[in-house]
Coordinates of C-alpha atoms in Angstrom, one line a residue:
Chain R
M1 CA 0.0 0.0 0.0
S2 CA 3.0 2.3 0.2
G3 CA 2.3 3.4 -3.4
T4 CA -1.1 4.7 -2.3
L5 CA 0.4 6.6 0.7
V6 CA 3.0 8.2 -1.5
A7 CA 0.4 9.2 -4.0
Q8 CA -1.6 10.9 -1.3
G9 CA 1.4 13.1 -0.4
Y10 CA 1.9 14.4 -3.9
L11 CA 2.1 18.2 -3.9
C12 CA 3.5 19.5 -7.2
R13 CA 6.3 19.4 -9.6
A14 CA 9.4 21.1 -8.4
E15 CA 9.5 23.6 -11.3
E16 CA 6.0 24.9 -10.3
V17 CA 7.6 26.8 -7.4
A18 CA 9.9 29.5 -8.7
E19 CA 12.8 31.0 -6.7
G20 CA 11.4 33.4 -4.0
A21 CA 7.8 32.2 -4.5
A22 CA 5.5 30.2 -2.2
R23 CA 2.5 28.1 -3.2
G24 CA -0.1 26.1 -1.3
F25 CA -1.2 22.6 -2.1
A26 CA -4.1 20.7 -0.7
L27 CA -3.8 17.0 0.3
T28 CA -6.9 14.9 0.2
G29 CA -8.3 14.3 3.6
R30 CA -6.0 16.9 5.3
R31 CA -7.4 20.0 6.8
H32 CA -4.4 22.1 6.2
K33 CA -2.6 22.8 2.9
V34 CA 1.1 22.4 2.6
I35 CA 3.1 25.6 1.6
V36 CA 6.0 24.8 -0.7
L37 CA 8.5 27.7 -1.1
R38 CA 11.8 28.0 -2.8
K39 CA 14.6 30.1 -1.2
G40 CA 18.2 30.0 -2.3
G41 CA 17.4 27.3 -4.8
R42 CA 16.1 24.9 -2.1
L43 CA 12.5 23.8 -1.5
Y44 CA 11.0 24.2 2.0
G45 CA 7.6 22.8 3.2
W46 CA 5.4 24.4 5.9
L47 CA 2.0 23.5 7.2
D48 CA -0.5 26.3 6.2
A49 CA -1.5 26.7 9.8
C50 CA -0.7 29.9 11.7
P51 CA 0.1 28.9 15.3
H52 CA -1.8 32.0 16.7
Y53 CA -4.9 29.8 17.4
D54 CA -5.3 26.2 18.5
G55 CA -5.4 24.0 15.5
G56 CA -3.8 26.6 13.2
T57 CA -5.5 28.9 10.7
P58 CA -4.9 29.3 7.0
M59 CA -2.4 32.0 6.2
A60 CA -2.9 33.2 2.6
W61 CA -5.2 36.1 1.7
K62 CA -5.9 34.5 -1.6
S63 CA -4.7 31.3 -3.4
D64 CA -0.9 31.1 -3.1
A65 CA -0.6 34.7 -1.6
Y66 CA 1.6 33.6 1.4
L67 CA 4.3 36.2 1.3
N68 CA 4.5 39.8 2.7
G69 CA 4.5 42.6 0.2
A70 CA 8.3 42.7 -0.2
G71 CA 8.5 38.9 -0.7
T72 CA 10.9 38.5 2.2
H73 CA 8.8 36.6 4.7
L74 CA 6.0 34.1 4.9
A75 CA 3.1 36.2 6.3
C76 CA -0.1 35.2 8.0
H77 CA -2.8 37.4 6.5
S78 CA -5.0 37.1 9.6
H79 CA -3.0 39.5 11.7
G80 CA 0.2 40.2 9.7
A81 CA 2.6 37.9 11.5
H82 CA 5.9 37.3 9.6
F83 CA 7.7 34.0 9.6
D84 CA 11.3 33.3 8.4
M85 CA 11.0 31.5 5.1
T86 CA 13.7 28.9 5.9
T87 CA 13.3 28.4 9.7
G88 CA 9.6 29.0 10.1
V89 CA 10.2 31.2 13.2
C90 CA 7.9 34.1 13.8
T91 CA 9.9 37.4 13.6
L92 CA 7.0 39.9 13.9
G93 CA 3.4 39.9 15.0
P94 CA 1.1 37.9 17.3
C95 CA 3.1 34.6 17.1
L96 CA 6.5 35.9 18.4
G97 CA 8.3 33.0 20.0
Q98 CA 6.4 30.4 18.0
A99 CA 7.1 28.7 14.7
L100 CA 5.4 27.1 11.8
T101 CA 5.2 23.3 11.5
R102 CA 7.8 22.0 9.1
V103 CA 6.7 19.5 6.5
E104 CA 9.5 17.3 5.2
L105 CA 9.6 17.2 1.4
H106 CA 10.8 14.4 -0.9
V107 CA 11.7 15.3 -4.5
T108 CA 11.9 12.4 -6.8
T109 CA 14.5 12.2 -9.6
A110 CA 11.5 12.9 -12.0
G111 CA 11.0 16.3 -10.1
E112 CA 7.9 15.3 -8.3
V113 CA 7.5 16.9 -4.8
F114 CA 5.9 14.7 -2.1
A115 CA 5.1 15.6 1.5
A116 CA 6.3 13.2 4.1
I117 CA 3.2 13.3 6.2
Chain Y
M1 CA -21.0 64.5 21.6
N2 CA -22.9 63.1 18.7
I3 CA -20.3 60.7 17.3
I4 CA -21.9 58.5 14.6
G5 CA -19.2 55.9 14.0
P6 CA -16.2 55.3 11.8
D7 CA -16.3 57.1 8.5
Y8 CA -12.9 55.7 7.3
L9 CA -10.2 53.5 8.5
V10 CA -6.7 54.3 7.2
F11 CA -4.0 51.7 6.5
G12 CA -0.4 51.9 5.5
V13 CA 0.1 48.7 3.6
D14 CA 3.2 46.7 2.3
D15 CA 1.4 45.3 -0.7
L16 CA -0.5 48.2 -2.4
P17 CA -1.4 46.3 -5.7
G18 CA -2.6 43.3 -3.6
S19 CA -4.6 45.6 -1.3
I20 CA -6.2 47.4 -4.2
E21 CA -7.2 44.0 -5.7
Y22 CA -8.5 42.8 -2.4
L23 CA -10.7 45.8 -1.6
T24 CA -12.1 45.8 -5.1
K25 CA -13.0 42.1 -4.8
F26 CA -14.5 42.8 -1.4
G27 CA -17.1 45.0 -3.2
L28 CA -15.8 48.4 -2.2
K29 CA -15.7 51.1 -4.9
P30 CA -12.4 52.9 -5.6
V31 CA -12.8 56.6 -5.6
G32 CA -9.9 58.6 -7.0
V33 CA -7.6 55.6 -6.5
D34 CA -4.3 55.8 -8.2
A35 CA -0.9 54.1 -7.8
S36 CA -0.5 55.7 -4.4
G37 CA -3.7 54.3 -3.1
G38 CA -6.9 56.1 -2.1
L39 CA -10.4 55.6 -0.8
F40 CA -12.5 52.4 -1.3
E41 CA -16.0 53.2 -0.3
A42 CA -19.2 51.4 0.6
L43 CA -22.6 52.5 -0.8
D44 CA -23.0 55.2 1.8
G45 CA -19.5 56.7 1.3
T46 CA -17.8 55.2 4.4
G47 CA -14.8 53.0 3.7
V48 CA -11.1 52.2 3.8
I49 CA -8.2 54.4 2.8
I50 CA -5.0 52.8 1.8
R51 CA -1.5 54.2 1.2
A52 CA 1.9 52.6 0.9
K53 CA 3.4 52.2 4.4
S54 CA 6.2 54.6 3.5
D55 CA 3.8 57.3 2.4
P56 CA 4.7 60.4 4.4
A57 CA 1.1 61.6 4.3
L58 CA 0.1 58.8 6.7
P59 CA -0.1 59.2 10.4
A60 CA 2.8 57.4 12.2
P61 CA 2.7 53.6 12.3
L62 CA 1.9 51.6 15.4
K63 CA 4.9 50.0 17.1
T64 CA 3.6 46.6 16.1
A65 CA 3.1 44.6 12.8
N66 CA -0.3 46.1 12.4
M67 CA -1.0 48.3 9.4
L68 CA -3.8 50.5 10.9
R69 CA -2.8 54.1 10.8
Q70 CA -5.9 56.1 11.7
Q71 CA -9.6 55.8 12.7
V72 CA -11.6 58.7 11.2
Y73 CA -14.9 59.2 13.1
G74 CA -17.9 61.0 11.7
V75 CA -19.8 63.4 13.9
Q76 CA -23.1 65.2 13.3
A77 CA -22.2 68.9 13.7
D78 CA -19.6 71.5 14.2
S79 CA -20.7 71.8 17.8
D80 CA -19.7 68.1 18.3
L81 CA -16.2 68.8 17.0
D82 CA -16.0 71.8 19.4
A83 CA -17.1 69.6 22.3
I84 CA -14.5 66.9 21.5
E85 CA -11.8 69.6 21.1
V86 CA -12.6 71.1 24.5
E87 CA -12.7 67.7 26.2
L88 CA -9.6 66.1 24.7
S89 CA -7.5 69.3 24.9
K90 CA -7.5 68.9 28.7
D91 CA -4.8 66.4 28.6
R92 CA -3.5 65.9 25.0
R93 CA -2.6 67.7 21.8
V94 CA -5.6 68.2 19.5
V95 CA -4.9 69.6 16.1
R96 CA -7.6 71.6 14.3
L97 CA -7.1 71.0 10.5
A98 CA -8.0 73.6 7.8
D99 CA -11.2 71.7 7.0
G100 CA -12.4 71.9 10.6
S101 CA -11.6 68.3 11.4
L102 CA -9.6 67.3 14.5
E103 CA -6.6 65.0 14.9
T104 CA -5.5 63.5 18.1
A105 CA -4.7 60.1 19.7
D106 CA -6.4 57.9 22.2
D107 CA -4.8 56.6 25.4
H108 CA -3.2 53.7 23.6
G109 CA -1.7 55.9 21.0
F110 CA -4.2 55.0 18.2
S111 CA -4.4 58.0 15.8
L112 CA -7.9 59.5 15.7
K113 CA -9.6 62.0 13.5
F114 CA -13.0 63.5 13.9
Q115 CA -14.9 65.2 11.1
I116 CA -18.4 66.1 10.1
T117 CA -19.5 62.8 8.7
R118 CA -19.1 62.2 5.0
R119 CA -21.6 59.4 5.0
R120 CA -24.6 59.7 2.6
A121 CA -28.1 58.7 3.6
L122 CA -29.1 55.4 2.1
S123 CA -32.6 54.5 1.0
M124 CA -32.7 50.8 0.1
P125 CA -34.8 48.0 1.4
A126 CA -33.4 45.4 3.8
E127 CA -33.5 41.8 2.8
K128 CA -37.2 40.8 2.6
I129 CA -38.4 37.5 3.9
N130 CA -41.7 35.7 3.9
A131 CA -42.9 33.6 6.8
P132 CA -46.2 32.0 7.8
G133 CA -48.1 34.1 10.3
A134 CA -46.5 37.4 9.2
P135 CA -47.4 39.7 6.3
A136 CA -45.4 38.7 3.2
Q137 CA -42.5 41.1 2.7
R138 CA -42.1 40.2 -1.0
A139 CA -45.0 40.8 -3.4
P140 CA -46.4 38.0 -5.5
N141 CA -43.9 37.1 -8.2
E142 CA -41.1 39.0 -6.5
I143 CA -38.2 36.5 -6.2
G144 CA -35.7 36.4 -3.4
V145 CA -32.5 35.4 -5.0
W146 CA -31.0 35.4 -8.5
E147 CA -27.5 34.7 -9.7
E148 CA -26.5 38.3 -10.4
M149 CA -28.2 39.8 -7.4
P150 CA -26.3 42.8 -6.0
A151 CA -24.5 42.2 -2.7
A152 CA -22.4 45.2 -2.1
P153 CA -21.2 46.5 1.3
R154 CA -23.6 49.2 2.4
S155 CA -21.8 50.9 5.3
L156 CA -18.6 50.6 7.5
S157 CA -20.0 48.9 10.6
H158 CA -17.4 48.5 13.2
V159 CA -13.7 48.2 14.1
V160 CA -12.2 45.7 16.6
L161 CA -9.0 46.6 18.3
F162 CA -6.4 44.5 20.0
V163 CA -5.4 46.5 23.1
P164 CA -3.3 45.6 26.1
D165 CA -5.4 47.5 28.6
I166 CA -9.2 47.1 28.3
A167 CA -10.1 49.5 31.2
K168 CA -7.9 52.2 29.7
A169 CA -9.5 51.8 26.3
A170 CA -13.1 51.6 27.5
D171 CA -12.6 54.5 29.9
F172 CA -11.3 56.8 27.2
Y173 CA -14.1 56.1 24.7
C174 CA -16.9 56.0 27.4
Q175 CA -15.9 58.8 29.8
R176 CA -14.3 61.2 27.4
L177 CA -16.3 60.6 24.2
G178 CA -19.6 59.4 25.4
F179 CA -19.6 55.8 24.1
V180 CA -21.9 53.3 25.8
V181 CA -21.1 49.7 26.7
T182 CA -23.8 47.4 25.3
D183 CA -22.4 44.0 26.3
T184 CA -19.1 42.5 27.5
L185 CA -17.4 39.2 26.7
I186 CA -15.4 38.6 29.9
G187 CA -11.9 37.7 29.0
A188 CA -12.1 39.6 25.7
G189 CA -13.6 43.0 26.3
P190 CA -16.6 45.3 25.9
F191 CA -18.8 46.2 22.9
L192 CA -19.3 49.9 22.5
R193 CA -21.6 52.2 20.6
P194 CA -21.3 55.9 20.3
K195 CA -24.2 58.2 21.3
A196 CA -25.4 59.0 17.8
N197 CA -25.6 55.4 16.6
D198 CA -28.0 52.7 17.7
D199 CA -26.1 49.8 16.3
H200 CA -25.1 47.2 19.0
H201 CA -21.4 48.1 18.5
T202 CA -19.2 50.2 16.3
L203 CA -16.2 49.4 18.5
F204 CA -15.0 46.2 20.3
F205 CA -11.8 45.6 22.2
I206 CA -9.9 42.3 22.7
R207 CA -7.2 42.2 25.3
T208 CA -3.8 41.1 24.0
P209 CA -0.2 41.6 24.8
D210 CA 1.1 45.0 23.7
Y211 CA 3.1 43.6 20.8
M212 CA -0.2 42.7 19.1
Q213 CA -1.8 46.2 19.5
G214 CA -3.8 47.1 16.3
C215 CA -6.8 46.3 14.3
E216 CA -8.1 42.8 14.6
H217 CA -10.9 43.3 12.0
L218 CA -13.2 45.7 10.5
A219 CA -16.7 45.0 9.2
F220 CA -19.2 46.3 6.7
H221 CA -22.9 46.0 6.9
M222 CA -24.7 44.0 4.2
G223 CA -28.4 44.2 3.3
G224 CA -29.1 40.9 5.0
P225 CA -27.9 37.4 5.6
T226 CA -28.5 36.3 2.0
E227 CA -26.4 39.2 0.7
L228 CA -23.7 38.3 3.2
M229 CA -23.5 34.7 2.1
V230 CA -23.7 35.6 -1.6
A231 CA -20.9 38.2 -1.3
G232 CA -18.8 35.8 0.8
T233 CA -19.3 32.9 -1.7
R234 CA -18.3 35.2 -4.6
L235 CA -15.2 36.3 -2.6
V236 CA -14.1 32.7 -1.9
K237 CA -14.7 31.7 -5.5
S238 CA -12.4 34.5 -6.5
G239 CA -9.7 32.9 -4.4
V240 CA -9.9 34.8 -1.1
Q241 CA -9.3 32.9 2.0
S242 CA -12.2 32.5 4.5
F243 CA -11.2 32.8 8.1
W244 CA -14.4 32.2 10.2
G245 CA -18.0 31.9 9.1
P246 CA -20.6 32.2 7.9
G247 CA -22.3 32.3 11.2
R248 CA -24.4 34.4 13.6
H249 CA -23.1 36.0 16.7
K250 CA -25.0 36.1 20.0
F251 CA -24.1 39.5 21.3
G252 CA -25.3 41.9 18.6
S253 CA -27.2 39.1 16.8
N254 CA -25.3 40.0 13.6
W255 CA -24.5 37.4 10.9
F256 CA -20.8 37.3 10.2
W257 CA -18.2 36.0 7.8
Y258 CA -14.6 36.9 8.2
F259 CA -11.8 36.8 5.6
N260 CA -8.0 37.1 5.6
S261 CA -6.6 40.2 3.9
P262 CA -3.3 41.8 2.8
L263 CA -4.0 44.7 5.1
G264 CA -2.9 42.7 8.2
C265 CA -6.3 42.2 9.7
H266 CA -9.6 40.4 8.9
F267 CA -12.4 41.9 6.9
E268 CA -15.9 41.0 7.8
Y269 CA -19.3 41.1 6.2
D270 CA -22.0 41.6 8.8
A271 CA -25.8 41.8 8.6
D272 CA -28.9 42.3 10.7
M273 CA -27.3 43.7 13.9
D274 CA -29.4 44.5 17.0
K275 CA -30.2 48.1 17.7
H276 CA -30.2 49.6 21.2
D277 CA -31.0 52.7 23.2
D278 CA -30.1 54.0 26.6
S279 CA -32.7 51.8 28.3
W280 CA -30.7 48.7 27.5
T281 CA -29.0 46.7 30.4
P282 CA -25.6 45.4 29.3
R283 CA -25.1 41.7 29.5
E284 CA -21.9 39.8 30.3
A285 CA -20.8 36.3 29.2
P286 CA -17.4 34.5 29.5
M287 CA -15.7 34.6 26.1
G288 CA -15.8 31.3 24.3
P289 CA -17.2 29.5 21.3
E290 CA -20.6 29.1 22.8
A291 CA -20.9 32.7 23.9
S292 CA -19.6 34.0 20.6
Q293 CA -22.0 32.5 18.2
I294 CA -25.5 30.8 18.0
V295 CA -24.5 29.0 14.7
L296 CA -21.4 28.5 12.7
F297 CA -21.1 27.1 9.2
E298 CA -18.3 26.5 6.8
M299 CA -18.5 26.9 3.1
R300 CA -18.1 23.9 0.8
E301 CA -18.2 23.6 -3.0
K302 CA -21.6 23.5 -4.4
W303 CA -23.1 20.1 -5.1
A304 CA -26.6 18.8 -5.4
P305 CA -28.3 15.5 -4.6
G306 CA -30.0 13.9 -7.6
G307 CA -32.2 10.9 -8.3
P308 CA -30.7 7.4 -8.5
P309 CA -27.1 6.7 -7.6
P310 CA -24.5 7.4 -10.4
G311 CA -23.9 3.6 -10.7
A312 CA -27.6 2.7 -10.9
K313 CA -28.7 0.3 -13.7
R314 CA -30.2 2.3 -16.6
E315 CA -33.7 1.2 -17.6

């Protein structure tokens, strides 16, 4: 059944996420999307769940709009919290001292990105 | 002091094109908006003013991540501005601008402006419903919904502020500006209405640490729950992220639906809020999911049940 499980964790193709960009991908049966972003050539995965409230709340203001205006941080568009794109640590706003939940990514040789959750 | 409520809320944003797109999608009408921002108004002329956060024309930013720069209150008459000037000049700087409006700050440092209200009188029907036992509100052949039905924000309803000191906030607005507490959610804060407005609230406070001070959300009145849900559905279909709702609050009885925004706070559609006068006795309830709402729903993609199951044998 491992094939089925892997198929459920499919997010996107690596080239769909450009340098400096972030996108959100839904996983069937999962409440939260997974944010995939590329920074310094490397892909990072974060749960689309702002830690401000129990259970986490979605952070974009519209589809794939996860960054602040300058494109320097992941931003929660509930209350403007900023998170470091590579560590997930909140640097400004309501969630100071908290961090996003990291989602480990696996990129296949064919360039498919899977979430290890 | 005949304060009516917020005419405008002013924001210094870090994503001006995104904010312009958002406010337009939300159903507000750009008035004289250019690349430096401008006013987005509801049907009665109240609304949201946005500028780039570096725009020197803006009041100073808060010391937090929040993008709210000023609350502009509408009052009825010059005599109200005079009364506010006399009262607030006792212990703070109040600047009289060339157009007669006043600029000052509250006890938390939120920038305030008071002006003769710019809101226009609206004359439109509320949502009309039919129910057994009551006279029909819609005439024969008058339909209730249609795909292209208008669902535009009618008026800026209220603003909700994160503040570190609830007593300090409430005392300033009640004792200095004549606001009245209608109800209190213990653990969050009080709902306030100004003297010249019978809405359940135009202002609500939520206690937070000082690094969160700012605007939690702002709301616009819709013509009724159907308009609220139609506008919200259109917004979600356009890609905007729903935050909470649709549902109906207990205190205030207003329907609600909140959305994320690039302005660093939530935007809400509300509808059918209670009205109060000075004979009202304020209620209190501990803040929590049960006290907050009578019902809560979550939008899902449209579907419809049909006849036989899809796999049924064809005749």
